[in-house]
Amino acid sequence: MAILDSMLKGFVGGVHPPENKITEHGGIETAPIPKKVYIPFSQHTGKPACPLVQKDDVVKIGTKIGESEGYISVPVHASISGKVTGLISHPHPVLGCSLCCIIESNGGEEWEQSITENADYETLSKEDLVNAIKEAGIVGLGGAAFPTHVKLSPPSDKPIDTLIVNGCECEPMLTADHQLMLEQAEDIIKGARMFQKILEAQHLIFGIEDNKKDAAKIFRREGLEVRVLKTKYPQGAEKQLIKAILDREVPRGGLPMDVGCVVQNVGTCYAAFQAVAFNKPLIDRVMTVTGDGIKTPKNVLVRIGTPVIDLIQFCGGYTGKPKMIIFGGPMMGIAQYSEAVPVIKGTSGIIISTQAWDTEEGPCVRCAHCVDVCPMGLMPCEIYKFVQNKNFDKAKEYGVLDCIECGCCAYDCTARIPLVHYLKYGKNEVWRLSK
Amino acid sequence: MNELFVVSASPHVRGKMNIDLAMRLVIIALVPALSYSVFLFGIRVLIITAISIGASVACEALMQKMLGKKITVTDGSAVLTGLLLAFNLPPAVPLWLPAIGSAFAIIFAKQLFGGLGYNFINPALAGRAFLMASWPLFMTKAWLAPANGTLSGIDGITSATPLSLLKNAANYGDPSIIVRQLNDFDTIKNIFFGNIGGCIGETSALLLLIGGLFLIIIRVVDYRIVVGYLVSVAVLVFVLPTKGTLMFHLFSGGLFLGAFFMATDWVTSPVTHKGRWIFGAGCGILTIIIRIWGGYPEGVSYSILLMNVFTPLIDSLTKERVFGELSKKKGVKK
Amino acid sequence: MSKWRIFTRGLVRDNAVLVLMIGLCPALATSGTVRDGFGMGLAATFVLLFSNLIISLLRKNIPNEVRIPIFILVISTFVTIIDYFMQAFQPDLYRALGVFVPLIVVNCMILGRAEAFASKNSVFDAILDGLGVGLGFTLALTIMGTVREILGNGTFLGIPVFGESFKKSPVIFMVLSPGAFLIIGILKALINKYVRKEIR
Amino acid sequence: MTSTRQMIITLCIVALTCAIILSFVYAFTSPRIAETQKNLMLDGLQEVSQAVEFVEIISDTLWRALDSLKKSTGIVFRVFPQGYGGSIPITVGLDRDGRITGVRIASAAEGLKETPGLGAKITEPDFTQQFIGKCAPEVQLKNDGGEIDAITAATISSRAVTAGIRRGIETYAQYLGEGYDKRDVFPAAESFREIIRDTLWYALGESDTIGIVFFGVAQGYLDCIKFVAGVDNEGTITGVEIVYSSETEGIGEAIRDQEFLNTFKEGTAEAITGATVSSKALIDAVQKNLQRFKEYLK
């Protein structure tokens, strides 16, 4: 009956690309402290942080170097100790180029004094907890990097009944969350309980794909409610996860809180717990370095701002001539043009590939595979034609704004059309025109 | 290492299926039926098919060159068009007929509308309709009686197809006896396994079924159109006063060929799920209407052509339900 | 606009059937053979010529409010005349053209020229225009008729071409209405490519 | 702004002018149109029958065919059986024995809607020639037990034609009988006036009745024999014609022989050897009827 149940409740669409999770059973290794870090002031959805340091300032690990600017914004902290050598525009994994703070390491591990264990964090009030999370610069670590404190402060007219902890990691090749769940389950649970307390949610449910049953077992053992979900991409997308677990549909243009849910990534739970219990700001994260272009793929704990080239060296260097560096998973990741881009808070993995996709697109033959697999029920093949013809009104009518850019359509496109690309462009144009 | 890396839009992995592969798979799925047809009607079938495919590929290349486009005959779509056209021809047609049909299909139904992906009707069926209108005599009388394995069916005893027997039973003797014979289990068995006269591709329902199921399993063919088509035919045969039985109507003629390989043509069928059901059902309804009340014994090709024309309309009327869109059934649960 | 231009414009550049796509109904229905197409074209030309002439003559005396009824009256008079004469002297052609001869009355090509040109221009210009447009119509129908008759019947003006075997099994498709559409489309494409290059 | 009166006046003037012009054109063309129409129709009818003159019996449907001596040679009728694409206009000629003298099927230009190249092949001589000389039972497709070859792959059209012709013959054969123009038995008469329905007519001369024509039945050897006979005021038989007879072929049928029939005029009618029963019956019946209608003679 479980199968039937998951069929009934699961979301429609989705694809199942080869998983290729080669780093599945490798533990988390800690990367050495880089000589230089490039910390962008914009690592999250929302307004970039406002720089607090100047050239030649001396910073320690955890020193706040950027203050949050407005509500949907978080501060940025130094991830190594050393000297600020400049605030310049540097390659950025998402934005292309953006203002970064360059810190040259002094080789030591000097932590900011305020970073001490906070043994009685459990006594803190809701507001204090949210504030602490905000001050630590915690954002969603699943990839979107949405400031966590915003998610934790739903308006009073939207009561939250369920907190879903997202341990799906549906992207192929990535295993960072999986390893984190195996190694830091206790802290994740504590973080999740803390979120539950903040949100006053009655239910706490873990959502884990059935290719990570070992992780699911750990949480089950702790007496938590765990839903094992079919391995299918994008199972870990918020709206699809809510649909799969609770059979609730987030309305168009709405947020999970509209259906009484909050979804948090396991990494976020972990980081938030660290932030509250140890006052540790978000200065490092676990990520997967993998792909056929890297000698020894690993799950690594990396300082935020580490340039990618340092990680590549840590992982044994290239196997051959690399063609692509992708930040994130193969489905939604962003290809980088330079080795100098730093790891940021939202970077869940780095894929080094020795092959690039032949990007020649054929004519759309209306095979409708994109319609079949779109988890949002869109018709990418129609929308892309509207976008091509600059008919953005029609594109909007067909729901281009609902696109979650999961990439299923382009993955399954028989004509190799970069549908996501067209849809993203359409989305931007619709927004621009509606302004 | 300072050179720049390749930047391309996500996703960075792609599924295995692409146009070229899909076309090849469809062709492979059609090969058993073709081989059996060669076995039944002789080597002539092979010649007709080769001419049809050759003309189709040549015209595609020629048109693309004339229109200054990239020549893409290797994608297999022209081969498939030629093959499907040959499947729709009686085995004893004169040899120039498939060439002209292919030329019409490729030049007028496909390339003049913009080539692959832009044709609004199935080119192979357009070619067949053109031949049917132009040389009805060749298209309706050049049947051969099956001559298993002799490979030289050329002297060809003409024999009527089961559907034309049913339609014009009175021409061949006592109608009631003929109808009874046609609905006999042995006849149905012959029809299902393909020991009958008919178009090159429509003889063996079994082999077409196997090929079609293979395509459905590998997701080249959408089951909705096929199921919609076959079920609507079955229901109508059940409800309406027809001379043939359910099995007879399902297995005879080009129904399986049409349902599995022609109606499901990607370019000319709707993209929405609901749309595909409607499309399939529409094809089924029209097929039966033509078979019972129409002038031709077989209605598959015209029904599909007619529904092809409705495809854009169906698509625009049956938009997919966007995730999270409010509907009467599934409101937002709180 | 030179007189020559007034005359030639309607021939090809602004050909009623192939460019403006008006008067399509008779063009599709009566272009099955050269004779039918040519006959229909001449009939329409006659009506067009004389209606233009009369309307241009009367243009200063026609009250604006009733101009359309008067145009129709004039046109239908000439249509009836040609109808009678055809019945009397060309019964075979009349039978082939059938209902389309009386229907010249509502051919928007003729009313359109009356409204757009004849009622605003001098008599001589109106005659030239009527002649040009009418002959353009005739030309289009004759070309269509030629192609359709040769391919669809295997004959030209009733004389077999391409031999008897082709006449035995010609491309029947071409004499059916889809063939007419096909020919119109191809002719239109050719005109767009070679005559009206600027529209591309 | 033109006044309403002005508009009305202009319209009226134009309409009037048009009407006048048209009336002239009509006057000029209408005789010619009528003649052309007639010629067209005649051409069509002559194609299926050798006759030179056609007398309409049912408007646009049935004609009696007359030869140059104004003697009936048969009938011509039109039928419109339902074919594949629509009704098929067929003109059929029949001789006095009910055998087909010609079949003409309208071409596409004349309203045939059968599929070109397929059903439309019924208009071709290869098909229509087959009918000549056939009588009703033979007019069937070979598949159906008749003698007509169907057009390949156009059985529906072919069958429609045969069925239509057969039905036509069955419907109009009765006129074959009546087809005996009463002039045949009373050539001197100008016209006829019916006295007893379907049985007795006055033969009218220029001003007066000059005799009678009557219809009679005789019991023949196999079946009844129907005949007409004409008698002038003097009681002299002016002619006898057989309307219907199905006597034994070659023997009883001898009564159709013109020589035998002519003997009535001379009053020397005698039974024919070998066809005694039939001829005797006919002679008796003529005499009996003559007695019966005698009172109508002046």
PDB file of N, CA and C in Angstrom, chain D residues 38-51 53-56 60-65 75-78 91-93 101-102 104:
ATOM      1  N   LYS D  38     -33.494  24.304 -75.804  1.00  0.00           N
ATOM      2  CA  LYS D  38     -34.176  23.217 -76.478  1.00  0.00           C
ATOM      3  C   LYS D  38     -33.154  22.331 -77.194  1.00  0.00           C
ATOM      4  N   ASN D  39     -32.227  22.991 -77.882  1.00  0.00           N
ATOM      5  CA  ASN D  39     -31.212  22.233 -78.609  1.00  0.00           C
ATOM      6  C   ASN D  39     -30.392  21.371 -77.673  1.00  0.00           C
ATOM      7  N   LEU D  40     -30.037  21.994 -76.542  1.00  0.00           N
ATOM      8  CA  LEU D  40     -29.239  21.263 -75.570  1.00  0.00           C
ATOM      9  C   LEU D  40     -29.963  20.002 -75.144  1.00  0.00           C
ATOM     10  N   MET D  41     -31.273  20.221 -74.823  1.00  0.00           N
ATOM     11  CA  MET D  41     -32.049  19.093 -74.341  1.00  0.00           C
ATOM     12  C   MET D  41     -32.175  18.027 -75.437  1.00  0.00           C
ATOM     13  N   LEU D  42     -32.433  18.521 -76.624  1.00  0.00           N
ATOM     14  CA  LEU D  42     -32.586  17.595 -77.743  1.00  0.00           C
ATOM     15  C   LEU D  42     -31.302  16.808 -77.965  1.00  0.00           C
ATOM     16  N   ASP D  43     -30.177  17.528 -77.898  1.00  0.00           N
ATOM     17  CA  ASP D  43     -28.900  16.848 -78.083  1.00  0.00           C
ATOM     18  C   ASP D  43     -28.763  15.711 -77.092  1.00  0.00           C
ATOM     19  N   GLY D  44     -29.123  16.041 -75.855  1.00  0.00           N
ATOM     20  CA  GLY D  44     -29.021  15.036 -74.799  1.00  0.00           C
ATOM     21  C   GLY D  44     -29.906  13.852 -75.094  1.00  0.00           C
ATOM     22  N   LEU D  45     -31.137  14.142 -75.546  1.00  0.00           N
ATOM     23  CA  LEU D  45     -32.071  13.054 -75.786  1.00  0.00           C
ATOM     24  C   LEU D  45     -31.675  12.246 -77.021  1.00  0.00           C
ATOM     25  N   GLN D  46     -31.183  12.964 -78.019  1.00  0.00           N
ATOM     26  CA  GLN D  46     -30.840  12.265 -79.249  1.00  0.00           C
ATOM     27  C   GLN D  46     -29.647  11.338 -79.065  1.00  0.00           C
ATOM     28  N   GLU D  47     -28.867  11.653 -78.059  1.00  0.00           N
ATOM     29  CA  GLU D  47     -27.712  10.801 -77.811  1.00  0.00           C
ATOM     30  C   GLU D  47     -28.133   9.387 -77.432  1.00  0.00           C
ATOM     31  N   VAL D  48     -29.310   9.272 -76.826  1.00  0.00           N
ATOM     32  CA  VAL D  48     -29.711   7.953 -76.349  1.00  0.00           C
ATOM     33  C   VAL D  48     -30.801   7.325 -77.216  1.00  0.00           C
ATOM     34  N   SER D  49     -31.256   8.050 -78.208  1.00  0.00           N
ATOM     35  CA  SER D  49     -32.335   7.505 -79.009  1.00  0.00           C
ATOM     36  C   SER D  49     -32.181   7.972 -80.443  1.00  0.00           C
ATOM     37  N   GLN D  50     -32.629   7.133 -81.388  1.00  0.00           N
ATOM     38  CA  GLN D  50     -32.461   7.480 -82.799  1.00  0.00           C
ATOM     39  C   GLN D  50     -33.541   8.435 -83.283  1.00  0.00           C
ATOM     40  N   ALA D  51     -34.520   8.695 -82.418  1.00  0.00           N
ATOM     41  CA  ALA D  51     -35.673   9.467 -82.861  1.00  0.00           C
ATOM     42  C   ALA D  51     -35.301  10.888 -83.261  1.00  0.00           C
ATOM     43  N   GLU D  53     -37.848  13.379 -83.012  1.00  0.00           N
ATOM     44  CA  GLU D  53     -38.707  14.312 -82.317  1.00  0.00           C
ATOM     45  C   GLU D  53     -39.043  13.732 -80.953  1.00  0.00           C
ATOM     46  N   PHE D  54     -39.183  14.590 -79.990  1.00  0.00           N
ATOM     47  CA  PHE D  54     -39.477  14.107 -78.649  1.00  0.00           C
ATOM     48  C   PHE D  54     -40.673  14.860 -78.108  1.00  0.00           C
ATOM     49  N   VAL D  55     -41.618  14.120 -77.602  1.00  0.00           N
ATOM     50  CA  VAL D  55     -42.809  14.743 -77.039  1.00  0.00           C
ATOM     51  C   VAL D  55     -42.754  14.541 -75.533  1.00  0.00           C
ATOM     52  N   GLU D  56     -42.853  15.629 -74.841  1.00  0.00           N
ATOM     53  CA  GLU D  56     -42.711  15.526 -73.403  1.00  0.00           C
ATOM     54  C   GLU D  56     -43.966  14.917 -72.791  1.00  0.00           C
ATOM     55  N   ASP D  60     -39.522  17.307 -68.046  1.00  0.00           N
ATOM     56  CA  ASP D  60     -38.105  17.108 -67.733  1.00  0.00           C
ATOM     57  C   ASP D  60     -37.769  15.680 -67.331  1.00  0.00           C
ATOM     58  N   THR D  61     -38.704  14.759 -67.488  1.00  0.00           N
ATOM     59  CA  THR D  61     -38.419  13.422 -67.003  1.00  0.00           C
ATOM     60  C   THR D  61     -38.664  12.350 -68.066  1.00  0.00           C
ATOM     61  N   LEU D  62     -39.750  12.540 -68.811  1.00  0.00           N
ATOM     62  CA  LEU D  62     -40.136  11.471 -69.720  1.00  0.00           C
ATOM     63  C   LEU D  62     -40.571  12.043 -71.061  1.00  0.00           C
ATOM     64  N   TRP D  63     -40.035  11.461 -72.084  1.00  0.00           N
ATOM     65  CA  TRP D  63     -40.399  11.909 -73.431  1.00  0.00           C
ATOM     66  C   TRP D  63     -40.784  10.701 -74.268  1.00  0.00           C
ATOM     67  N   ARG D  64     -41.657  10.940 -75.219  1.00  0.00           N
ATOM     68  CA  ARG D  64     -41.925   9.897 -76.185  1.00  0.00           C
ATOM     69  C   ARG D  64     -41.105  10.212 -77.419  1.00  0.00           C
ATOM     70  N   ALA D  65     -40.401   9.195 -77.900  1.00  0.00           N
ATOM     71  CA  ALA D  65     -39.526   9.408 -79.049  1.00  0.00           C
ATOM     72  C   ALA D  65     -40.296   9.068 -80.332  1.00  0.00           C
ATOM     73  N   ILE D  75     -39.342   5.397 -75.755  1.00  0.00           N
ATOM     74  CA  ILE D  75     -39.374   6.533 -74.835  1.00  0.00           C
ATOM     75  C   ILE D  75     -37.952   6.869 -74.393  1.00  0.00           C
ATOM     76  N   VAL D  76     -37.827   8.069 -73.857  1.00  0.00           N
ATOM     77  CA  VAL D  76     -36.579   8.484 -73.228  1.00  0.00           C
ATOM     78  C   VAL D  76     -36.949   9.014 -71.850  1.00  0.00           C
ATOM     79  N   PHE D  77     -36.227   8.558 -70.844  1.00  0.00           N
ATOM     80  CA  PHE D  77     -36.538   9.076 -69.499  1.00  0.00           C
ATOM     81  C   PHE D  77     -35.251   9.433 -68.766  1.00  0.00           C
ATOM     82  N   ARG D  78     -35.419  10.218 -67.765  1.00  0.00           N
ATOM     83  CA  ARG D  78     -34.255  10.583 -66.927  1.00  0.00           C
ATOM     84  C   ARG D  78     -34.489  10.089 -65.511  1.00  0.00           C
ATOM     85  N   THR D  91     -29.723   9.780 -68.449  1.00  0.00           N
ATOM     86  CA  THR D  91     -30.758   9.798 -69.472  1.00  0.00           C
ATOM     87  C   THR D  91     -30.721   8.444 -70.178  1.00  0.00           C
ATOM     88  N   VAL D  92     -31.881   7.824 -70.307  1.00  0.00           N
ATOM     89  CA  VAL D  92     -31.919   6.483 -70.886  1.00  0.00           C
ATOM     90  C   VAL D  92     -32.948   6.465 -72.012  1.00  0.00           C
ATOM     91  N   GLY D  93     -32.580   5.845 -73.107  1.00  0.00           N
ATOM     92  CA  GLY D  93     -33.534   5.658 -74.192  1.00  0.00           C
ATOM     93  C   GLY D  93     -33.979   4.205 -74.257  1.00  0.00           C
ATOM     94  N   THR D 101     -31.691   1.771 -75.789  1.00  0.00           N
ATOM     95  CA  THR D 101     -31.061   2.235 -77.019  1.00  0.00           C
ATOM     96  C   THR D 101     -29.857   3.113 -76.729  1.00  0.00           C
ATOM     97  N   GLY D 102     -29.768   3.594 -75.533  1.00  0.00           N
ATOM     98  CA  GLY D 102     -28.609   4.427 -75.203  1.00  0.00           C
ATOM     99  C   GLY D 102     -28.691   4.929 -73.776  1.00  0.00           C
ATOM    100  N   ARG D 104     -26.916   7.908 -71.236  1.00  0.00           N
ATOM    101  CA  ARG D 104     -26.014   9.056 -71.145  1.00  0.00           C
ATOM    102  C   ARG D 104     -25.988   9.518 -69.696  1.00  0.00           C
TER     103      ARG D 104
END
